[in-house]
XYZ file of C-alpha atoms in Angstrom:
305
model
C 222.642 77.036 267.341
C 222.380 75.124 264.083
C 219.078 74.004 262.614
C 219.511 70.244 263.405
C 220.404 70.791 267.000
C 217.516 73.094 267.518
C 214.962 70.604 266.299
C 216.589 67.928 268.388
C 216.011 69.975 271.479
C 212.461 70.823 270.453
C 211.836 67.056 270.155
C 213.172 66.431 273.671
C 210.786 68.986 275.214
C 207.671 68.860 273.024
C 205.013 71.496 273.366
C 201.650 70.715 271.712
C 199.173 73.255 270.462
C 196.464 71.457 272.500
C 198.507 71.995 275.756
C 198.975 75.624 275.030
C 195.318 76.218 274.139
C 194.246 74.416 277.374
C 196.630 76.514 279.543
C 195.521 79.797 277.971
C 191.825 78.864 278.286
C 192.368 78.145 281.995
C 193.373 81.853 282.415
C 190.958 83.318 279.798
C 191.789 85.353 276.775
C 189.057 87.979 277.164
C 191.096 90.255 279.569
C 193.873 90.281 277.079
C 191.559 91.072 274.251
C 189.853 93.896 276.149
C 193.198 95.398 277.074
C 194.492 95.199 273.546
C 191.460 96.836 271.912
C 191.385 99.683 274.417
C 195.089 100.358 274.068
C 194.909 100.101 270.273
C 192.293 102.929 270.202
C 194.202 105.113 272.744
C 197.508 104.721 270.936
C 196.279 105.963 267.541
C 197.993 109.228 266.641
C 196.022 111.529 264.372
C 197.992 112.938 261.483
C 196.747 115.835 259.484
C 197.252 115.314 255.694
C 198.979 117.465 253.315
C 201.108 117.658 250.189
C 204.873 116.653 250.150
C 207.564 115.378 247.877
C 207.742 111.639 248.553
C 210.916 109.772 247.651
C 214.503 110.878 247.410
C 213.849 114.645 247.510
C 217.659 115.371 247.441
C 219.165 118.783 247.685
C 220.829 121.497 245.580
C 224.588 121.684 246.142
C 226.761 124.768 246.323
C 227.220 124.411 242.608
C 223.527 124.921 241.985
C 223.032 121.238 240.876
C 220.258 119.124 242.376
C 221.358 115.657 243.379
C 219.546 112.803 245.282
C 220.832 111.799 248.574
C 221.310 108.202 247.609
C 221.779 107.797 243.834
C 221.887 103.924 243.748
C 218.103 103.765 244.607
C 216.826 106.808 242.787
C 214.791 104.748 240.370
C 212.547 103.227 243.002
C 212.785 106.290 245.242
C 211.978 108.732 242.405
C 210.755 111.986 243.929
C 207.069 112.787 243.248
C 204.374 114.971 244.614
C 201.711 113.227 246.869
C 198.748 114.603 248.599
C 197.352 112.715 251.584
C 194.143 112.927 253.362
C 194.052 112.810 257.236
C 194.573 109.504 258.825
C 195.878 107.982 262.149
C 198.781 105.710 262.853
C 199.583 103.509 265.892
C 202.363 105.127 267.904
C 203.943 101.643 268.422
C 204.729 98.664 266.329
C 202.549 95.643 267.085
C 204.043 93.573 269.942
C 204.261 89.836 270.364
C 201.744 90.162 273.199
C 199.338 91.809 270.815
C 199.892 89.250 268.112
C 199.636 86.346 270.527
C 196.201 87.728 271.708
C 195.045 87.792 268.061
C 196.240 84.221 267.497
C 194.625 82.796 270.608
C 191.290 84.670 270.115
C 191.059 83.199 266.656
C 192.132 79.651 267.566
C 195.301 79.976 265.391
C 198.315 78.034 266.469
C 200.922 80.024 268.434
C 204.117 79.138 266.571
C 207.672 79.947 265.787
C 209.123 79.439 262.327
C 212.468 78.429 260.905
C 212.434 78.686 257.146
C 209.013 77.063 256.148
C 208.802 74.804 259.217
C 206.685 75.710 262.253
C 206.329 74.384 265.803
C 204.407 75.371 268.783
C 205.660 77.853 271.274
C 204.439 79.308 274.576
C 202.392 82.514 274.175
C 202.841 85.696 276.305
C 206.561 85.143 276.886
C 207.612 86.958 280.095
C 211.415 86.624 279.760
C 212.885 89.919 278.346
C 215.821 88.062 276.900
C 213.570 85.788 274.755
C 212.943 86.844 271.088
C 209.135 86.489 271.673
C 208.981 88.712 274.825
C 205.522 90.188 274.974
C 206.793 93.885 274.560
C 208.993 93.246 271.595
C 207.810 93.883 268.061
C 206.180 90.964 266.420
C 207.977 89.596 263.271
C 205.394 88.188 260.810
C 204.705 87.835 257.118
C 202.862 90.455 255.103
C 199.651 88.504 255.057
C 199.781 87.950 258.783
C 200.294 91.593 259.339
C 197.414 92.497 257.018
C 195.077 89.964 258.654
C 195.877 91.217 262.171
C 195.112 94.845 261.360
C 191.822 94.024 259.617
C 190.883 91.801 262.552
C 191.643 94.532 265.008
C 189.474 96.815 262.916
C 186.593 94.416 263.231
C 187.141 94.146 266.963
C 187.074 97.893 267.348
C 184.563 98.646 264.583
C 187.140 100.977 262.994
C 188.636 100.906 259.437
C 192.125 99.660 260.476
C 194.560 98.339 257.912
C 198.214 98.514 257.107
C 199.342 102.060 256.299
C 200.152 102.802 252.694
C 203.799 103.515 251.906
C 202.952 107.189 251.447
C 201.326 107.434 254.845
C 204.310 105.678 256.550
C 206.770 108.018 254.926
C 204.805 111.150 255.667
C 204.649 110.241 259.288
C 208.197 109.190 259.534
C 209.301 112.503 258.036
C 207.227 114.578 260.491
C 204.465 115.314 257.969
C 206.797 115.120 254.976
C 209.409 117.618 256.151
C 212.498 117.774 253.998
C 214.507 118.372 257.161
C 213.862 114.741 258.015
C 216.470 112.880 255.916
C 216.360 109.999 258.373
C 213.279 108.613 259.963
C 214.462 109.259 263.519
C 213.018 111.308 266.299
C 214.918 114.407 265.031
C 215.408 113.538 261.397
C 219.180 113.208 261.866
C 221.271 110.078 261.509
C 221.701 108.034 264.649
C 225.051 107.770 266.385
C 227.472 105.015 265.802
C 226.778 103.588 269.266
C 223.071 103.415 268.696
C 223.493 101.928 265.163
C 225.610 99.088 266.689
C 222.592 98.177 268.809
C 220.159 98.638 265.896
C 222.006 96.176 263.736
C 223.496 93.872 266.486
C 222.158 91.052 268.590
C 219.819 93.307 270.454
C 218.246 94.962 267.582
C 214.835 94.062 268.729
C 213.921 95.681 272.089
C 210.642 96.547 273.875
C 208.687 98.962 271.667
C 209.445 102.607 272.371
C 212.406 101.844 274.650
C 215.466 102.924 272.674
C 214.856 106.282 270.860
C 212.370 109.080 271.770
C 209.256 109.564 269.788
C 209.248 111.847 266.786
C 207.356 115.183 267.035
C 204.047 113.421 266.038
C 204.438 110.985 268.941
C 205.402 107.928 266.912
C 207.995 105.485 268.155
C 210.532 103.178 266.387
C 210.085 104.593 262.925
C 213.817 104.328 262.486
C 214.686 101.230 264.444
C 213.471 98.058 266.021
C 212.743 96.292 262.766
C 211.672 97.169 259.204
C 207.990 97.506 258.657
C 205.376 96.047 256.223
C 203.118 98.495 254.457
C 200.150 97.845 252.301
C 201.545 98.565 248.783
C 202.931 96.305 246.120
C 206.436 97.323 245.207
C 207.394 98.708 241.800
C 210.532 100.435 240.651
C 208.760 102.688 238.159
C 205.190 103.205 239.363
C 205.994 106.607 240.952
C 208.077 107.694 237.929
C 204.937 107.065 235.841
C 202.643 108.765 238.426
C 204.516 111.923 239.340
C 201.515 113.584 240.994
C 198.954 111.498 242.965
C 196.511 111.918 245.783
C 196.170 109.162 248.457
C 198.393 106.658 246.470
C 197.843 102.927 247.046
C 200.718 101.880 244.790
C 200.399 99.394 241.915
C 197.315 97.240 241.506
C 199.382 94.058 241.544
C 202.889 92.793 241.845
C 205.086 89.995 243.279
C 206.668 91.834 246.156
C 205.326 93.958 249.058
C 206.985 97.169 250.247
C 208.986 97.285 253.474
C 210.173 100.594 254.887
C 213.761 100.829 255.693
C 215.807 101.706 258.754
C 218.030 104.012 256.763
C 216.888 107.119 254.825
C 213.356 108.293 255.511
C 212.474 107.966 251.877
C 214.013 104.533 251.296
C 211.740 101.570 250.459
C 212.359 97.983 249.328
C 210.305 95.261 247.766
C 210.288 91.877 249.525
C 208.701 88.543 248.412
C 206.909 86.768 251.296
C 208.988 83.735 250.621
C 212.002 82.795 248.438
C 214.364 79.911 248.028
C 216.910 79.829 250.741
C 220.563 80.440 249.874
C 221.538 77.843 252.469
C 219.591 74.818 251.182
C 217.559 74.468 247.972
C 214.926 72.425 249.775
C 214.179 75.276 252.267
C 212.105 78.490 251.732
C 213.134 81.605 253.503
C 209.958 83.302 254.843
C 210.143 87.060 255.039
C 209.140 88.344 258.489
C 209.068 91.977 259.472
C 207.484 94.286 262.049
C 204.373 96.401 261.381
C 201.891 98.851 262.810
C 198.232 99.580 261.877
C 196.701 102.621 260.458
C 193.132 104.162 260.907
C 191.944 104.827 257.405
C 189.668 107.645 258.289
C 189.961 111.422 257.873
C 188.413 112.125 261.142
C 190.335 111.856 264.530
C 188.827 109.523 267.109
C 189.219 112.128 269.885
C 189.044 115.926 269.912
C 192.320 117.684 270.368
C 192.825 119.054 273.901
C 192.671 122.757 274.178
């Protein structure tokens, strides 16, 4: 559907923020909030830290020469030694149901966006075919993702935030294993059939529904949307910092890191908005999925014997 027709249909069936707010208040947001905070705590996966080679760790061929797996990005994916403290990571990406709860609790408009324009939408979408279905991963800007994790931390009295790029990669690679060339459940590349879905019309599905969890118990690290992490992007920061403990990335920048659906070490920098290639008067707003991390070296629960 083209942009003009879409806005015309929206005008024919207007939905106001006041109407949505009234309807949700009639049902109450507190049960949604209580369920979210309880589930957020229960879904945190404790990850024991360690030292690993972050970035394109490559391999030595039969000729005895080391080569990166993907030479075109070796500058930004420069291999380097990283040591991480313990932390915890949500086993699932944040869903639209979660994000709608956050918006409504804070009196923020529940909206959808096309380029820089916004308009009201219904929260807690129950239609599985809809892009905003409650169990599909939320697509938001970096700042919205950051705000959500810190808000959830305030609700649970826990130091929740976006994971760092190093934390994401360590977890996606089953604690930094060099057997995990891809961030899938088994470290191997997905089949052609699954890839067709991952990049096709149904690339966003209910969280945890397409591929099994990896050995740590984390879902969708390889599919269902690229993920925001906390770091600023730099092509040379890791080259200039070859050994680092609990890296936070550069102190400043113009782009934030998103973690890719391809190699387990692949990272990309993305501006939150940029001029559209379609129309000079529009801004394309970068929206990606995300999950939250518990920035604490202690597990919330003792391991079962």
